[in-house]
PDB file of C-alpha atoms in Angstrom:
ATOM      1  CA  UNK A   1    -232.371 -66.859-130.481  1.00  0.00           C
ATOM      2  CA  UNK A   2    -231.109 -68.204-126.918  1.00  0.00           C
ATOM      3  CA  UNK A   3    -231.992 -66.172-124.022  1.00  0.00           C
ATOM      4  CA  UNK A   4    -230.965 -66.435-120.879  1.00  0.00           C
ATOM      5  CA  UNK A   5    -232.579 -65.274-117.436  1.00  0.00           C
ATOM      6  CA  UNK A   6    -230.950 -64.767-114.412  1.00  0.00           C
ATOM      7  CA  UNK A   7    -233.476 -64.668-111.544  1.00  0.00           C
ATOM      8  CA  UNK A   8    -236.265 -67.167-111.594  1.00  0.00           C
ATOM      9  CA  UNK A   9    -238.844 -64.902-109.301  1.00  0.00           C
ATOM     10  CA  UNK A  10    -242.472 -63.846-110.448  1.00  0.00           C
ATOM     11  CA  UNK A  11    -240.849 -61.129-113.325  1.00  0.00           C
ATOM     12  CA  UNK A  12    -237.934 -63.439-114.154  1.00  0.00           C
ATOM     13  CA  UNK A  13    -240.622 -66.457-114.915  1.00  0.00           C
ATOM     14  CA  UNK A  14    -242.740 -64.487-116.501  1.00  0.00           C
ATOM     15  CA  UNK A  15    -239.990 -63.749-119.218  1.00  0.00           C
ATOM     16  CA  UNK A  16    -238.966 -67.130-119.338  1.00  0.00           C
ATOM     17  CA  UNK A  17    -242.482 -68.515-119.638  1.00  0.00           C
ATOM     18  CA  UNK A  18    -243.328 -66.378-122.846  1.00  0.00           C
ATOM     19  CA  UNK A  19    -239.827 -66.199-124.585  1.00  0.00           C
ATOM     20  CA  UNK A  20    -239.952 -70.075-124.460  1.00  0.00           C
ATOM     21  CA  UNK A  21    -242.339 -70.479-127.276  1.00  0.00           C
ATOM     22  CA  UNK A  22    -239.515 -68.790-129.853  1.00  0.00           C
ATOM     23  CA  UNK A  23    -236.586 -69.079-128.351  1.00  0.00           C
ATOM     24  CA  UNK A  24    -234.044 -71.373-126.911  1.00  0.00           C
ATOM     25  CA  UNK A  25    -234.434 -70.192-123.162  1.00  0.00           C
ATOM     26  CA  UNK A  26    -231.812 -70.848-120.069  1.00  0.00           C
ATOM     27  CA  UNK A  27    -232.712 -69.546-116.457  1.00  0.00           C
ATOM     28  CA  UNK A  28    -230.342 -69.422-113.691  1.00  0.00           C
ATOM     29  CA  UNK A  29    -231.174 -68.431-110.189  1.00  0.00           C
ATOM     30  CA  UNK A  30    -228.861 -68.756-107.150  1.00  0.00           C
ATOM     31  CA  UNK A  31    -231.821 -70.319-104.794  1.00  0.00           C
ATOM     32  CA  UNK A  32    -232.497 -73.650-106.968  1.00  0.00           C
ATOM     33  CA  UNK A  33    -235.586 -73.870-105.081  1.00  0.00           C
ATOM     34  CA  UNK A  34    -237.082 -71.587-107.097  1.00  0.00           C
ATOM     35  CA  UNK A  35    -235.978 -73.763-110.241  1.00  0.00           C
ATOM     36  CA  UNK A  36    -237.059 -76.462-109.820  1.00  0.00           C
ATOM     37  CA  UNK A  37    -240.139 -76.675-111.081  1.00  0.00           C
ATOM     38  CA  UNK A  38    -239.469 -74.771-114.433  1.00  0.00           C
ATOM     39  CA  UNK A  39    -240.913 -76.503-117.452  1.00  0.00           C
ATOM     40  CA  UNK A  40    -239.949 -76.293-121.019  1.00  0.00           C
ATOM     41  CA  UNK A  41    -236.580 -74.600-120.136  1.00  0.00           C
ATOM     42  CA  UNK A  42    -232.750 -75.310-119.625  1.00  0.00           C
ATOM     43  CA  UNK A  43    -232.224 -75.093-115.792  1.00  0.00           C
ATOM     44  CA  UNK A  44    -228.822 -73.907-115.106  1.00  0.00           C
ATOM     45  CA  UNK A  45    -227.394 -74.439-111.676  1.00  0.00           C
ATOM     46  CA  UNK A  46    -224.167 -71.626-111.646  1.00  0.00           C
ATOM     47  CA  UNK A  47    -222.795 -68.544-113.681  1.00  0.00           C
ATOM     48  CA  UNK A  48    -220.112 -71.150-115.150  1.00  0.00           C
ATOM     49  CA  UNK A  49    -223.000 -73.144-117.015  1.00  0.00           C
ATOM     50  CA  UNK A  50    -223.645 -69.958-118.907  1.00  0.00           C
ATOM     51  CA  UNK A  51    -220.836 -70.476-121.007  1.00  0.00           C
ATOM     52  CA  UNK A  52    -221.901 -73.641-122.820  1.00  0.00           C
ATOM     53  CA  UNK A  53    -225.410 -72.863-123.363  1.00  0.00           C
ATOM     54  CA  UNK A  54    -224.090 -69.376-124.759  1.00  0.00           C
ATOM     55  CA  UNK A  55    -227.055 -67.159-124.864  1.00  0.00           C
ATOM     56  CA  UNK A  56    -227.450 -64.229-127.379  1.00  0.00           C
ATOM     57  CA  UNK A  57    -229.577 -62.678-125.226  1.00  0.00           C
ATOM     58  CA  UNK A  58    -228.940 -62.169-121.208  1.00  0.00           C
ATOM     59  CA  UNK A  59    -232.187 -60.623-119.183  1.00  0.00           C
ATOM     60  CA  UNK A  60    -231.260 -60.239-115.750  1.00  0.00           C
ATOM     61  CA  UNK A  61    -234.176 -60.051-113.377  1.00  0.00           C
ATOM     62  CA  UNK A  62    -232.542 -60.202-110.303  1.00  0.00           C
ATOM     63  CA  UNK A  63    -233.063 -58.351-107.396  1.00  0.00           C
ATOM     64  CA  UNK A  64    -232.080 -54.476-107.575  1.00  0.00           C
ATOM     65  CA  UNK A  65    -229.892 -55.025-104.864  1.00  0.00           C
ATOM     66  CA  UNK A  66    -228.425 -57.812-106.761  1.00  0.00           C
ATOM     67  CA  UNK A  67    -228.377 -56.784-110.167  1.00  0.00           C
ATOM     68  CA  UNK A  68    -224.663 -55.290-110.583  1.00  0.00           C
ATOM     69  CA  UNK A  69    -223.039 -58.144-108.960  1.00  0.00           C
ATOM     70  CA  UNK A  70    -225.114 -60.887-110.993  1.00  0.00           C
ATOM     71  CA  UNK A  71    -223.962 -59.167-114.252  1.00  0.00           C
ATOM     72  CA  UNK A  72    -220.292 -59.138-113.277  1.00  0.00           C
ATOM     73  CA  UNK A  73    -220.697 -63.111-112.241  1.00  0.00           C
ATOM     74  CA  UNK A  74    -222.870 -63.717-115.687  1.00  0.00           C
ATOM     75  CA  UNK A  75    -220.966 -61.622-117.901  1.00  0.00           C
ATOM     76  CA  UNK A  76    -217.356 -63.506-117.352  1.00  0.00           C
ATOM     77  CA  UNK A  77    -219.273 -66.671-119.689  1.00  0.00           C
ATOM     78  CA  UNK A  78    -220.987 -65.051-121.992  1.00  0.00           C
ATOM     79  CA  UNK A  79    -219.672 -63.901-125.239  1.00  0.00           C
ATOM     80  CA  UNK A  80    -218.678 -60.095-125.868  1.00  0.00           C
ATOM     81  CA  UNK A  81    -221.673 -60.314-128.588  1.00  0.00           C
ATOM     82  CA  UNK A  82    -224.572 -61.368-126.266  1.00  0.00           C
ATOM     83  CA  UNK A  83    -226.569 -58.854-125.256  1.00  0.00           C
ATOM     84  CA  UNK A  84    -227.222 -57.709-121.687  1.00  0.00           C
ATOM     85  CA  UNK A  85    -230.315 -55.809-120.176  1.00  0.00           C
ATOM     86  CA  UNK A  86    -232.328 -55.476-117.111  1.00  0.00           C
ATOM     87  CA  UNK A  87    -236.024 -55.225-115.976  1.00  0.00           C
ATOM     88  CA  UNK A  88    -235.160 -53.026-112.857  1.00  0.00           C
ATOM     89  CA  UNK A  89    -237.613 -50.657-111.801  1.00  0.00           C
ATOM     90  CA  UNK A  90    -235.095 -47.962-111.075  1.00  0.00           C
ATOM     91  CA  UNK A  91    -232.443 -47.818-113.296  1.00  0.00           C
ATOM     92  CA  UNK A  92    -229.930 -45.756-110.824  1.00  0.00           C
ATOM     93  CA  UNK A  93    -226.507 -46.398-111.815  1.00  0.00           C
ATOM     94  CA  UNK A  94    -227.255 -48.825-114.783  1.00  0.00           C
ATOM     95  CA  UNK A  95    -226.707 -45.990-117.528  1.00  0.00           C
ATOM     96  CA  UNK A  96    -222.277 -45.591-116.639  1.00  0.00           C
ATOM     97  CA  UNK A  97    -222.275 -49.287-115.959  1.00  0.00           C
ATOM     98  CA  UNK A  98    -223.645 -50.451-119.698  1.00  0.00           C
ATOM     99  CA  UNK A  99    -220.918 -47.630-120.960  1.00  0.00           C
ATOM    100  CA  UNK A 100    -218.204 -49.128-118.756  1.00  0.00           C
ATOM    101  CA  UNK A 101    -218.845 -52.541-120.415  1.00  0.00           C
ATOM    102  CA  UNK A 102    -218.898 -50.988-123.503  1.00  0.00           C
ATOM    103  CA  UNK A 103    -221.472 -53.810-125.206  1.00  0.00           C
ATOM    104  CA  UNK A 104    -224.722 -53.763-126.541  1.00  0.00           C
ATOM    105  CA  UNK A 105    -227.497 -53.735-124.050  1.00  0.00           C
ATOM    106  CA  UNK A 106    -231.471 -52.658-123.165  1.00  0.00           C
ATOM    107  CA  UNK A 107    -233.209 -51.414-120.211  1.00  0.00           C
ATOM    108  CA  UNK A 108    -237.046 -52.570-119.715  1.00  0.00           C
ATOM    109  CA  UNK A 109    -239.154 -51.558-117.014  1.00  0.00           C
ATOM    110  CA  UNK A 110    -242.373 -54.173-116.762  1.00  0.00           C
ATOM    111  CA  UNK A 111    -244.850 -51.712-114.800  1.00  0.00           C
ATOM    112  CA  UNK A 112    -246.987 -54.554-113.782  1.00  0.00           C
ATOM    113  CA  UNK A 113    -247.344 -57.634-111.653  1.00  0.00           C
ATOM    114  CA  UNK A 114    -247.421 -60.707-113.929  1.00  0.00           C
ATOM    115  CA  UNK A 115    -249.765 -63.401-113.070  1.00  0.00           C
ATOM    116  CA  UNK A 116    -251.117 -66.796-115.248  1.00  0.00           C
ATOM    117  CA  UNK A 117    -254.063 -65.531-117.477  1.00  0.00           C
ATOM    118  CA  UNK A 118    -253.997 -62.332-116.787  1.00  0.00           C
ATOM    119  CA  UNK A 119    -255.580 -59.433-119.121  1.00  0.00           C
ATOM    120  CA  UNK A 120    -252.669 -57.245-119.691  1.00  0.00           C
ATOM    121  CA  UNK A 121    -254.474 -55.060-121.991  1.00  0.00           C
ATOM    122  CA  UNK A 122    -254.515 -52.390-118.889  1.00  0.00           C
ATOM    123  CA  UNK A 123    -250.702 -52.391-118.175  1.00  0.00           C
ATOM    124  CA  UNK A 124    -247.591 -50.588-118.896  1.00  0.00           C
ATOM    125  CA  UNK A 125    -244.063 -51.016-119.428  1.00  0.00           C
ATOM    126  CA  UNK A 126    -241.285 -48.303-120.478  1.00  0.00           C
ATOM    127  CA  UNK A 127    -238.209 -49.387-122.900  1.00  0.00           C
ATOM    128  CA  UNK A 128    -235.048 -47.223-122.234  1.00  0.00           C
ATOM    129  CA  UNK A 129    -234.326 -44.993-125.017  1.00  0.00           C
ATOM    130  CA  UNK A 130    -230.356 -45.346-125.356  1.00  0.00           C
ATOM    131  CA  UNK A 131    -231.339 -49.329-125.512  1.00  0.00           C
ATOM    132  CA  UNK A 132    -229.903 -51.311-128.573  1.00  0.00           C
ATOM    133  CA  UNK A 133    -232.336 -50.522-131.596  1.00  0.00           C
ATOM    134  CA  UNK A 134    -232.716 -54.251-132.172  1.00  0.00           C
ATOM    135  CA  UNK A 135    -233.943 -54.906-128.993  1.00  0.00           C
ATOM    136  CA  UNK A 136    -236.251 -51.910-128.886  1.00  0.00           C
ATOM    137  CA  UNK A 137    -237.924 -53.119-131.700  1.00  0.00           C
ATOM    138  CA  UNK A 138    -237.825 -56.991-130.378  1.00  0.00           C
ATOM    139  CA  UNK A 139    -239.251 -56.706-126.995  1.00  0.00           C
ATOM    140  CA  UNK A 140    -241.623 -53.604-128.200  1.00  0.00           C
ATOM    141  CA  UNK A 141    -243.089 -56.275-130.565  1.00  0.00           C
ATOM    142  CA  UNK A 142    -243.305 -58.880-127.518  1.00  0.00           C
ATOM    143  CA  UNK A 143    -245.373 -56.204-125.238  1.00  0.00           C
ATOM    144  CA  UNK A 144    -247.288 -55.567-128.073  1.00  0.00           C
ATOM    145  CA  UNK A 145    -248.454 -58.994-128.531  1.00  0.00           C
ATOM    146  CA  UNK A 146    -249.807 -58.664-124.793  1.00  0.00           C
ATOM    147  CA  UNK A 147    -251.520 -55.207-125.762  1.00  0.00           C
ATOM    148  CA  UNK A 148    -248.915 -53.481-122.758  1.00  0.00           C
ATOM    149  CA  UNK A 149    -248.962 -50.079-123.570  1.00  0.00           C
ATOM    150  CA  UNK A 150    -245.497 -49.168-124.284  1.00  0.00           C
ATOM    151  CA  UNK A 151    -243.669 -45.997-123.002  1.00  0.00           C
ATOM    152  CA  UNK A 152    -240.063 -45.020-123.912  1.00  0.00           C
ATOM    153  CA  UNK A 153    -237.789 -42.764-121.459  1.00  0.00           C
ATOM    154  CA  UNK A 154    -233.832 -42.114-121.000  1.00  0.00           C
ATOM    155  CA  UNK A 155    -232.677 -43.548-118.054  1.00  0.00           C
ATOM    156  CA  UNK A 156    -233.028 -40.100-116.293  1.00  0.00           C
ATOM    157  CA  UNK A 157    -236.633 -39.296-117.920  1.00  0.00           C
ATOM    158  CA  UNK A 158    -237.451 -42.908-116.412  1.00  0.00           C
ATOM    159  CA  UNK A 159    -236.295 -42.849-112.586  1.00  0.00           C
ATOM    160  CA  UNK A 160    -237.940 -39.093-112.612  1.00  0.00           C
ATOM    161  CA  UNK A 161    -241.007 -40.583-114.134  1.00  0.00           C
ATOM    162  CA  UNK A 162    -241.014 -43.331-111.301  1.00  0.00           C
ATOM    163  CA  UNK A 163    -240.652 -41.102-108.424  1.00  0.00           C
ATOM    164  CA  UNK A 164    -243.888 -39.400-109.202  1.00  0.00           C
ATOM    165  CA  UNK A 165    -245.907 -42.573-110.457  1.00  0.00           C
ATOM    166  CA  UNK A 166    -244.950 -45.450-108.250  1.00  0.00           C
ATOM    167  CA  UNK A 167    -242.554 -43.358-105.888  1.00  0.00           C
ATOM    168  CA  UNK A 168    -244.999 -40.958-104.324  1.00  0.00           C
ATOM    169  CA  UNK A 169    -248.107 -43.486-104.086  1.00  0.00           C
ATOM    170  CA  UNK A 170    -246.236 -46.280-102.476  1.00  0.00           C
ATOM    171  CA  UNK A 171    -245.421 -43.443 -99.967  1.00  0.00           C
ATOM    172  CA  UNK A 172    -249.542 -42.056 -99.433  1.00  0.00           C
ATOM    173  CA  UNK A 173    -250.235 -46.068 -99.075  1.00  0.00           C
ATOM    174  CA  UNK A 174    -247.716 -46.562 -96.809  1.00  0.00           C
ATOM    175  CA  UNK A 175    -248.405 -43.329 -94.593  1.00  0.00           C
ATOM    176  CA  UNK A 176    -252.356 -44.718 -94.930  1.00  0.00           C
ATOM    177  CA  UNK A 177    -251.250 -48.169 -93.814  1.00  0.00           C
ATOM    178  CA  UNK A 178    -249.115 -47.056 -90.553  1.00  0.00           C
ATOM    179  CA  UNK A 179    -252.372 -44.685 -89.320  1.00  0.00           C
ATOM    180  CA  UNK A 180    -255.378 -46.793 -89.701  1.00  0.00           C
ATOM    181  CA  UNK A 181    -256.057 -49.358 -87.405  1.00  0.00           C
ATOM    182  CA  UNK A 182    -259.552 -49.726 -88.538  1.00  0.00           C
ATOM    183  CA  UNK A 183    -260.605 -53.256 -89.694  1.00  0.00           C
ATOM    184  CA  UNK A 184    -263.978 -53.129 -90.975  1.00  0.00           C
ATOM    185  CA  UNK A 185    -265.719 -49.650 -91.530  1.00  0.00           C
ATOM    186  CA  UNK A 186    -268.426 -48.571 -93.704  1.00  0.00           C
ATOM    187  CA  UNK A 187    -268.120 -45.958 -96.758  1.00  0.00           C
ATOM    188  CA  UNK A 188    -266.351 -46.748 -99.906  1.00  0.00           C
ATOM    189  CA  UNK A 189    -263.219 -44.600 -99.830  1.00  0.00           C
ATOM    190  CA  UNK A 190    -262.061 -45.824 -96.787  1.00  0.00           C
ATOM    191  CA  UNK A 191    -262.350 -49.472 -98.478  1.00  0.00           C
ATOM    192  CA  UNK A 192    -260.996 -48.595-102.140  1.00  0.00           C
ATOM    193  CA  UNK A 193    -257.646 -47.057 -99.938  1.00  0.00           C
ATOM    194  CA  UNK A 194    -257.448 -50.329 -97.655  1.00  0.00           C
ATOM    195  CA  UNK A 195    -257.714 -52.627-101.095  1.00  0.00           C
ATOM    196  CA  UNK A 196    -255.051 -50.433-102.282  1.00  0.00           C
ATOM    197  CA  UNK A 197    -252.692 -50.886 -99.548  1.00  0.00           C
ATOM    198  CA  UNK A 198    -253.187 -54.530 -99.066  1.00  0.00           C
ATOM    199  CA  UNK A 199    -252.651 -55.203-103.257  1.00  0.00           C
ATOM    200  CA  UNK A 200    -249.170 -52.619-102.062  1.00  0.00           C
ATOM    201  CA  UNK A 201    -248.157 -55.004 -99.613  1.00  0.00           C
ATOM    202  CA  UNK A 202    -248.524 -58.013-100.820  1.00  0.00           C
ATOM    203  CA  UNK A 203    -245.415 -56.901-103.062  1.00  0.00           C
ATOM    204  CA  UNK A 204    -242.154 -58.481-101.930  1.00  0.00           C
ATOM    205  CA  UNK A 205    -239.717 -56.025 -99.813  1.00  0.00           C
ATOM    206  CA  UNK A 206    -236.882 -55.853-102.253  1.00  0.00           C
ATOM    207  CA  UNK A 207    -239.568 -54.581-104.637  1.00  0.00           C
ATOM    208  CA  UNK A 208    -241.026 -52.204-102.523  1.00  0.00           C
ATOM    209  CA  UNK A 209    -237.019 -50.776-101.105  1.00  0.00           C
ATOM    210  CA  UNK A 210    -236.144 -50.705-104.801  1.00  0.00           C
ATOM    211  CA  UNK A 211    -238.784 -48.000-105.486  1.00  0.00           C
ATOM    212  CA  UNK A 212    -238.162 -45.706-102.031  1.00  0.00           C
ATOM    213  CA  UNK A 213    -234.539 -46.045-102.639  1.00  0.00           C
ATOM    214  CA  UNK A 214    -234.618 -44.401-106.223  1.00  0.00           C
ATOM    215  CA  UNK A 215    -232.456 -41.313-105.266  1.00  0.00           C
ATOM    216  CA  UNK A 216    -235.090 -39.174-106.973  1.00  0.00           C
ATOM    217  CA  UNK A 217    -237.726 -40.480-104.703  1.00  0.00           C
ATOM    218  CA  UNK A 218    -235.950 -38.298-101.581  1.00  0.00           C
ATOM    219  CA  UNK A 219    -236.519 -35.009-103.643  1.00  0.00           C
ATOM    220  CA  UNK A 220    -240.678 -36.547-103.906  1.00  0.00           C
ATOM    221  CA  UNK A 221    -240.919 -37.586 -99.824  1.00  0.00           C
ATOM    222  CA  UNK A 222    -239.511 -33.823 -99.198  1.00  0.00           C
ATOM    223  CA  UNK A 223    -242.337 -32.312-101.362  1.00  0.00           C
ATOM    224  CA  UNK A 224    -244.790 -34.658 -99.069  1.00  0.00           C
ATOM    225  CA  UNK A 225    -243.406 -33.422 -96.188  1.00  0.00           C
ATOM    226  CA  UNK A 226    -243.481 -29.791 -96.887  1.00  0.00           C
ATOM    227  CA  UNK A 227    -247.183 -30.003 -98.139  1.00  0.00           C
ATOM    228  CA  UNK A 228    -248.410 -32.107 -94.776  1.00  0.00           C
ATOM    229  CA  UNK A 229    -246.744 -28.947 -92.701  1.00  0.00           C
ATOM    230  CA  UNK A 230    -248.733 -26.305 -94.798  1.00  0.00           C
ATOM    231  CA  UNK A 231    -251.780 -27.966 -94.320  1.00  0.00           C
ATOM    232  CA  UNK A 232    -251.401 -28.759 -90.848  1.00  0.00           C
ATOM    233  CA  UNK A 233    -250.621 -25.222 -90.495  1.00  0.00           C
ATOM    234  CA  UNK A 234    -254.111 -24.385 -92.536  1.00  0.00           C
ATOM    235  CA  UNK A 235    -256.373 -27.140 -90.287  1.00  0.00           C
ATOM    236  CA  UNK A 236    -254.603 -25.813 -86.959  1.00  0.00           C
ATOM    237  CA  UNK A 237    -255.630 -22.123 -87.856  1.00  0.00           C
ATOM    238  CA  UNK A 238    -259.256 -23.111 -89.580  1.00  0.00           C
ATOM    239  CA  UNK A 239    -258.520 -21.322 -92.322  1.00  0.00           C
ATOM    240  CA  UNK A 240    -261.140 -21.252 -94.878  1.00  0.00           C
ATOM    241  CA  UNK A 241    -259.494 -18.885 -97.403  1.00  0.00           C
ATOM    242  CA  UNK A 242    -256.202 -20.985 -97.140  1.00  0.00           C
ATOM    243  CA  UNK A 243    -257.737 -24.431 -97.626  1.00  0.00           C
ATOM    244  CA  UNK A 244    -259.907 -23.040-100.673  1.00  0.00           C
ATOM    245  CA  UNK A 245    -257.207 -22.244-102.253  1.00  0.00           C
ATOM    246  CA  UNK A 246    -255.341 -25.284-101.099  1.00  0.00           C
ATOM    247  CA  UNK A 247    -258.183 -27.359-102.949  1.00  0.00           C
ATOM    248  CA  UNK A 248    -257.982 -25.678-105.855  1.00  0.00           C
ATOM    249  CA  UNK A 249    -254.449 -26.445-106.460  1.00  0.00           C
ATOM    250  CA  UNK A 250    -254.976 -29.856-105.833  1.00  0.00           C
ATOM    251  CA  UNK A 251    -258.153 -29.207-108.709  1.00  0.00           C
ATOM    252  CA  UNK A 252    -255.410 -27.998-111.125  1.00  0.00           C
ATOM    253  CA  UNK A 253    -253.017 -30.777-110.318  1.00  0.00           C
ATOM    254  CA  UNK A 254    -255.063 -33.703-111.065  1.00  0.00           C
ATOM    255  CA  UNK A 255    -256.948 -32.222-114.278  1.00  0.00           C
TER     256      UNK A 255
END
């Protein structure tokens, strides 16, 4: 099988990297800075080289904010019977443009950071339900042989599911990081939150936008909001009763 990868950043690599072992792999990414150290791999320098090394498989693991516009550049070379997917982590809009193509195509979501001899045996991605069957069962197999636990979700179930999980901790780690100005300071919580927030921002921006832009994530950040004013209200008033029974609903949510 020839894949090819457009977007040769950490996720992108990662793909590349692995695939190359079984497949005839192609990566393309618009800084060729980024390329030029790629090993073991046909290094394509524009959208029109995509046409002679024609790829059965296209994974695009651009940039959110580039993603639509590097599939309408890729797809122009490729033939109507390569497949197209994407590894975004919010899959917004992706659903009506795969039916406006009208092709076969999957939708992955790699919930992890990929880094060189690294135990994935802890991490998780999600496959997209409505996803070609064939490359459910492909790139299910090639998780598997990581041991990534593997979740599938429509493309609604997913962006819901990732404005709860990453949505609504990015936010708490955010609101942590803009409050403390504390450096070094005794007591463990305090330090598991900082180590936390430091992995968080390490992340690259577009990664980071790409989560707090997931329309669902507005809905999430409203839910924050109204909870911080009810328990301001409780702390202002030193309400016992009211916080008890605050905590205990917390209790029940996390069980």
């Amino acid at each position: 099988m020839k894949v090819a990868v457009l977007g040769f950043g950490r996720m992108g690599g990662w793909f590349a990297d692995n695939l190359k072992a079984d497949c005839a792999v192609a990566v393309l990414d618009t800084d060729s800075a980024k390329t030029k150290n790629a090993k073991g791999v046909k290094v394509l320098l524009k959208y029109e080289d995509l046409a002679a090394f024609a790829p059965d498989v296209l994974i695009n693991a651009v940039n959110h904010n580039s993603t639509f516009e590097a599939f309408d550049e890729a797809i122009k070379y490729v033939s109507d019977k390569c497949i197209i997917g994407d590894v975004a982590a919010v899959k917004d809009g992706l659903s009506e443009y795969y039916s406006l193509k009208n092709r076969k195509f999957f939708s992955l979501h790699p919930m992890f950071r990929p880094a060189d001899n690294h135990d994935y045996s802890s991490e998780f991605a999600v496959i997209i339900n409505e996803s070609d069957s064939s490359m459910k069962d492909y790139f299910a197999k090639y998780f598997d042989s990581f041991k990534i636990k593997i979740y599938q979700y429509s493309f609604e179930e997913h962006d819901e599911m990732t404005a709860s999980a990453l949505a609504v901790p990015f936010i708490s780690s955010m609101v942590f990081a803009s409050c403390t100005k504390l450096e070094n300071v005794p007591g463990n919580t305090y330090k598991k939150h900082m180590d936390i927030t430091r992995s968080l921002m390490s992340e690259d921006d577009y990664v980071l936008a790409e989560i707090l832009f997931n329309p669902k994530a507005l809905a999430e950040i409203e839910k924050i909001n109204s909870k911080l004013s009810y328990l301001t209200h409780i702390i202002k008033a030193e309400d016992f009763d009211e916080v008890h029974k605050f905590f205990e609903n917390l209790r029940s949510n996390i069980k």
